[in-house]
């Protein structure tokens, strides 16, 4: 069996890395194809996991749009798949790389395995375009690797055959456990100068397309207010390189005392930063899934979520993008130690670190 593993963005690289490593460990015939929908942020992750792709489609352009990414992936991946003739292609999650690579595989009648299958909001506009990327990818998929029972139930409700859907846990927990290092120390400013003992660090990540414009203005204004009104609080925000995010972040947060706008971080220091933060404010999917393992409460800066497990488990709260609501929830967790402790001590519903092993076991059984 030859497995093609395809990914293109930061979160896909992190979540596919444990599967690549598992294929290496078991000496399975596999080929890693990166679209490079992301460039620097992808390369950072390839390096930390020691992955050298067999093919790099190198498609990223400055401020690219969805038409460009979709068409480039389909056109550039075709000759690679024709040459390699894999028995199965693995895609992950909900990006345009995921959708376009699945479609290309379907056109070439190559079976598709979808990692992190079955997440849904059933709202076309939230997250945009990821909800529709996921739904279409499911239609193109032959083997669905659902991270949770809830994700499996979503797929069964949509009529997928039960024997094609497996609950595996999320590979992000495998990746996190491979990388987490409680002894890691920050060597570079500004993180090396932050007093994590006497100050409380709010970690912000925000990049979602549906939050561009006014929602991001509200998010960043709330963060600014929280820092200005809590003298022991520092805000650290590794700003996503998307120009739409950079511009608004700089307008509202640059130059504010105790606010650090920094470059997107490598995975090992980022995990350590999560570990040393007091509270995480994020619209990221992966960060929501990782934070409970590190015992960090999360405020989710989105109107809807396809990750209800964290909310139900009590490790995350869906606060939306309204400035006052964000301030209210964050201030509550800054002031009420009991409420904070409650959120910080719940178990992670997303997995046990063995998802990649399960996925490879299933592939070996199903694809021959
Ligand atoms: C993409 C995914 C989103 C995922 C996010 C993770 C789609 C439609 N969106 O959004 O689901 O949550 O990645 O971060 O697939 N850029 C760089 N360097 C990089 C990466 C991005 O400069 O390493 C800049 C470029 O100007 C690029 C722009 O960001 O054109 C947008 O990148 P793109 O992948 O299209 O969208 P994201 O917002 O990153
Ligand atoms: N991450 C990172 N460096 C950063 C910010 C995030 O390594 O500066 C990691 C984070 O730990 C998580 C993943 O990137 O595993 C999430 O990616 P992102 O938020 O870009 O995408 P999403 O998960 O929302 O699709």
PDB file of C-alpha atoms and ligand atoms in Angstrom, residues 9-12 14-15 38 41 44-45 48 92 94-95 116 130 134 172 175-176 203-208 237-240 262-271 273-274 282-290 302 306-307, ligand 2:
ATOM      1  CA  UNK A   9      -1.035  25.109   5.966  1.00  0.00           C
ATOM      2  CA  UNK A  10       0.328  25.416   9.513  1.00  0.00           C
ATOM      3  CA  UNK A  11      -2.459  23.514  11.291  1.00  0.00           C
ATOM      4  CA  UNK A  12      -2.516  20.705   8.714  1.00  0.00           C
ATOM      5  CA  UNK A  14       0.990  19.962  12.843  1.00  0.00           C
ATOM      6  CA  UNK A  15      -1.918  17.531  12.637  1.00  0.00           C
ATOM      7  CA  UNK A  38       1.329  28.605   3.537  1.00  0.00           C
ATOM      8  CA  UNK A  41       4.425  28.996   8.627  1.00  0.00           C
ATOM      9  CA  UNK A  44       8.534  26.169  10.488  1.00  0.00           C
ATOM     10  CA  UNK A  45       6.402  23.105  11.203  1.00  0.00           C
ATOM     11  CA  UNK A  48      10.304  21.069  14.010  1.00  0.00           C
ATOM     12  CA  UNK A  92      -6.722  16.806   6.957  1.00  0.00           C
ATOM     13  CA  UNK A  94     -10.982  22.041   6.342  1.00  0.00           C
ATOM     14  CA  UNK A  95      -8.625  24.193   4.301  1.00  0.00           C
ATOM     15  CA  UNK A 116     -10.480  15.251  11.479  1.00  0.00           C
ATOM     16  CA  UNK A 130     -14.119  25.965   6.064  1.00  0.00           C
ATOM     17  CA  UNK A 134     -15.485  20.113   5.205  1.00  0.00           C
ATOM     18  CA  UNK A 172      -3.205  17.404  17.364  1.00  0.00           C
ATOM     19  CA  UNK A 175       1.646  16.360  18.066  1.00  0.00           C
ATOM     20  CA  UNK A 176       1.355  18.356  21.272  1.00  0.00           C
ATOM     21  CA  UNK A 203      -2.328  34.837  24.794  1.00  0.00           C
ATOM     22  CA  UNK A 204      -4.254  35.943  21.712  1.00  0.00           C
ATOM     23  CA  UNK A 205      -4.472  34.283  18.308  1.00  0.00           C
ATOM     24  CA  UNK A 206      -6.888  35.510  15.651  1.00  0.00           C
ATOM     25  CA  UNK A 207      -6.917  34.957  11.919  1.00  0.00           C
ATOM     26  CA  UNK A 208     -10.323  33.730  10.706  1.00  0.00           C
ATOM     27  CA  UNK A 237      -0.198  38.074  20.125  1.00  0.00           C
ATOM     28  CA  UNK A 238       1.748  36.168  17.460  1.00  0.00           C
ATOM     29  CA  UNK A 239       0.141  37.942  14.516  1.00  0.00           C
ATOM     30  CA  UNK A 240      -0.887  35.803  11.546  1.00  0.00           C
ATOM     31  CA  UNK A 262       5.209  39.183  17.569  1.00  0.00           C
ATOM     32  CA  UNK A 263       5.844  36.997  14.513  1.00  0.00           C
ATOM     33  CA  UNK A 264       4.049  33.613  14.167  1.00  0.00           C
ATOM     34  CA  UNK A 265       5.952  31.266  16.450  1.00  0.00           C
ATOM     35  CA  UNK A 266       7.617  27.930  15.959  1.00  0.00           C
ATOM     36  CA  UNK A 267       5.638  25.110  17.513  1.00  0.00           C
ATOM     37  CA  UNK A 268       7.874  24.259  20.504  1.00  0.00           C
ATOM     38  CA  UNK A 269       8.022  27.830  21.896  1.00  0.00           C
ATOM     39  CA  UNK A 270       4.356  28.374  21.071  1.00  0.00           C
ATOM     40  CA  UNK A 271       3.334  25.324  23.088  1.00  0.00           C
ATOM     41  CA  UNK A 273       3.845  30.001  25.659  1.00  0.00           C
ATOM     42  CA  UNK A 274       0.398  28.406  25.924  1.00  0.00           C
ATOM     43  CA  UNK A 282      -8.487  32.589  20.230  1.00  0.00           C
ATOM     44  CA  UNK A 283     -10.464  31.976  17.060  1.00  0.00           C
ATOM     45  CA  UNK A 284      -8.129  29.076  16.155  1.00  0.00           C
ATOM     46  CA  UNK A 285      -9.420  25.538  15.941  1.00  0.00           C
ATOM     47  CA  UNK A 286      -6.179  23.801  16.901  1.00  0.00           C
ATOM     48  CA  UNK A 287      -5.448  26.039  19.870  1.00  0.00           C
ATOM     49  CA  UNK A 288      -8.887  25.244  21.349  1.00  0.00           C
ATOM     50  CA  UNK A 289      -8.111  21.548  21.075  1.00  0.00           C
ATOM     51  CA  UNK A 290      -4.638  21.791  22.608  1.00  0.00           C
ATOM     52  CA  UNK A 302     -16.275  33.156  17.223  1.00  0.00           C
ATOM     53  CA  UNK A 306     -17.696  23.078  15.159  1.00  0.00           C
ATOM     54  CA  UNK A 307     -15.882  22.010  18.338  1.00  0.00           C
TER      55      UNK A 307
HETATM   56  N1  LIG B   2       0.527  27.756  16.408  1.00  0.00           N
HETATM   57  C1  LIG B   2       1.930  27.879  16.318  1.00  0.00           C
HETATM   58  N2  LIG B   2       2.482  29.131  16.357  1.00  0.00           N
HETATM   59  C2  LIG B   2       1.727  30.252  16.495  1.00  0.00           C
HETATM   60  C3  LIG B   2       0.311  30.132  16.575  1.00  0.00           C
HETATM   61  C4  LIG B   2      -0.256  28.859  16.514  1.00  0.00           C
HETATM   62  O1  LIG B   2       2.637  26.867  16.219  1.00  0.00           O
HETATM   63  O2  LIG B   2       2.295  31.357  16.523  1.00  0.00           O
HETATM   64  C5  LIG B   2      -0.077  26.401  16.306  1.00  0.00           C
HETATM   65  C6  LIG B   2      -1.070  26.036  17.395  1.00  0.00           C
HETATM   66  O3  LIG B   2      -0.432  25.436  18.497  1.00  0.00           O
HETATM   67  C7  LIG B   2      -2.011  25.085  16.664  1.00  0.00           C
HETATM   68  C8  LIG B   2      -1.977  25.546  15.229  1.00  0.00           C
HETATM   69  O4  LIG B   2      -0.835  26.386  15.115  1.00  0.00           O
HETATM   70  O5  LIG B   2      -1.543  23.742  16.692  1.00  0.00           O
HETATM   71  C9  LIG B   2      -3.231  26.293  14.879  1.00  0.00           C
HETATM   72  O6  LIG B   2      -3.115  26.893  13.642  1.00  0.00           O
HETATM   73  P1  LIG B   2      -4.080  28.076  13.189  1.00  0.00           P
HETATM   74  O7  LIG B   2      -4.622  28.775  14.385  1.00  0.00           O
HETATM   75  O8  LIG B   2      -3.314  28.858  12.188  1.00  0.00           O
HETATM   76  O9  LIG B   2      -5.216  27.332  12.379  1.00  0.00           O
HETATM   77  P2  LIG B   2      -6.630  26.649  12.779  1.00  0.00           P
HETATM   78  O10 LIG B   2      -6.355  25.602  13.790  1.00  0.00           O
HETATM   79  O11 LIG B   2      -7.536  27.732  13.248  1.00  0.00           O
HETATM   80  O12 LIG B   2      -7.108  26.111  11.467  1.00  0.00           O
END
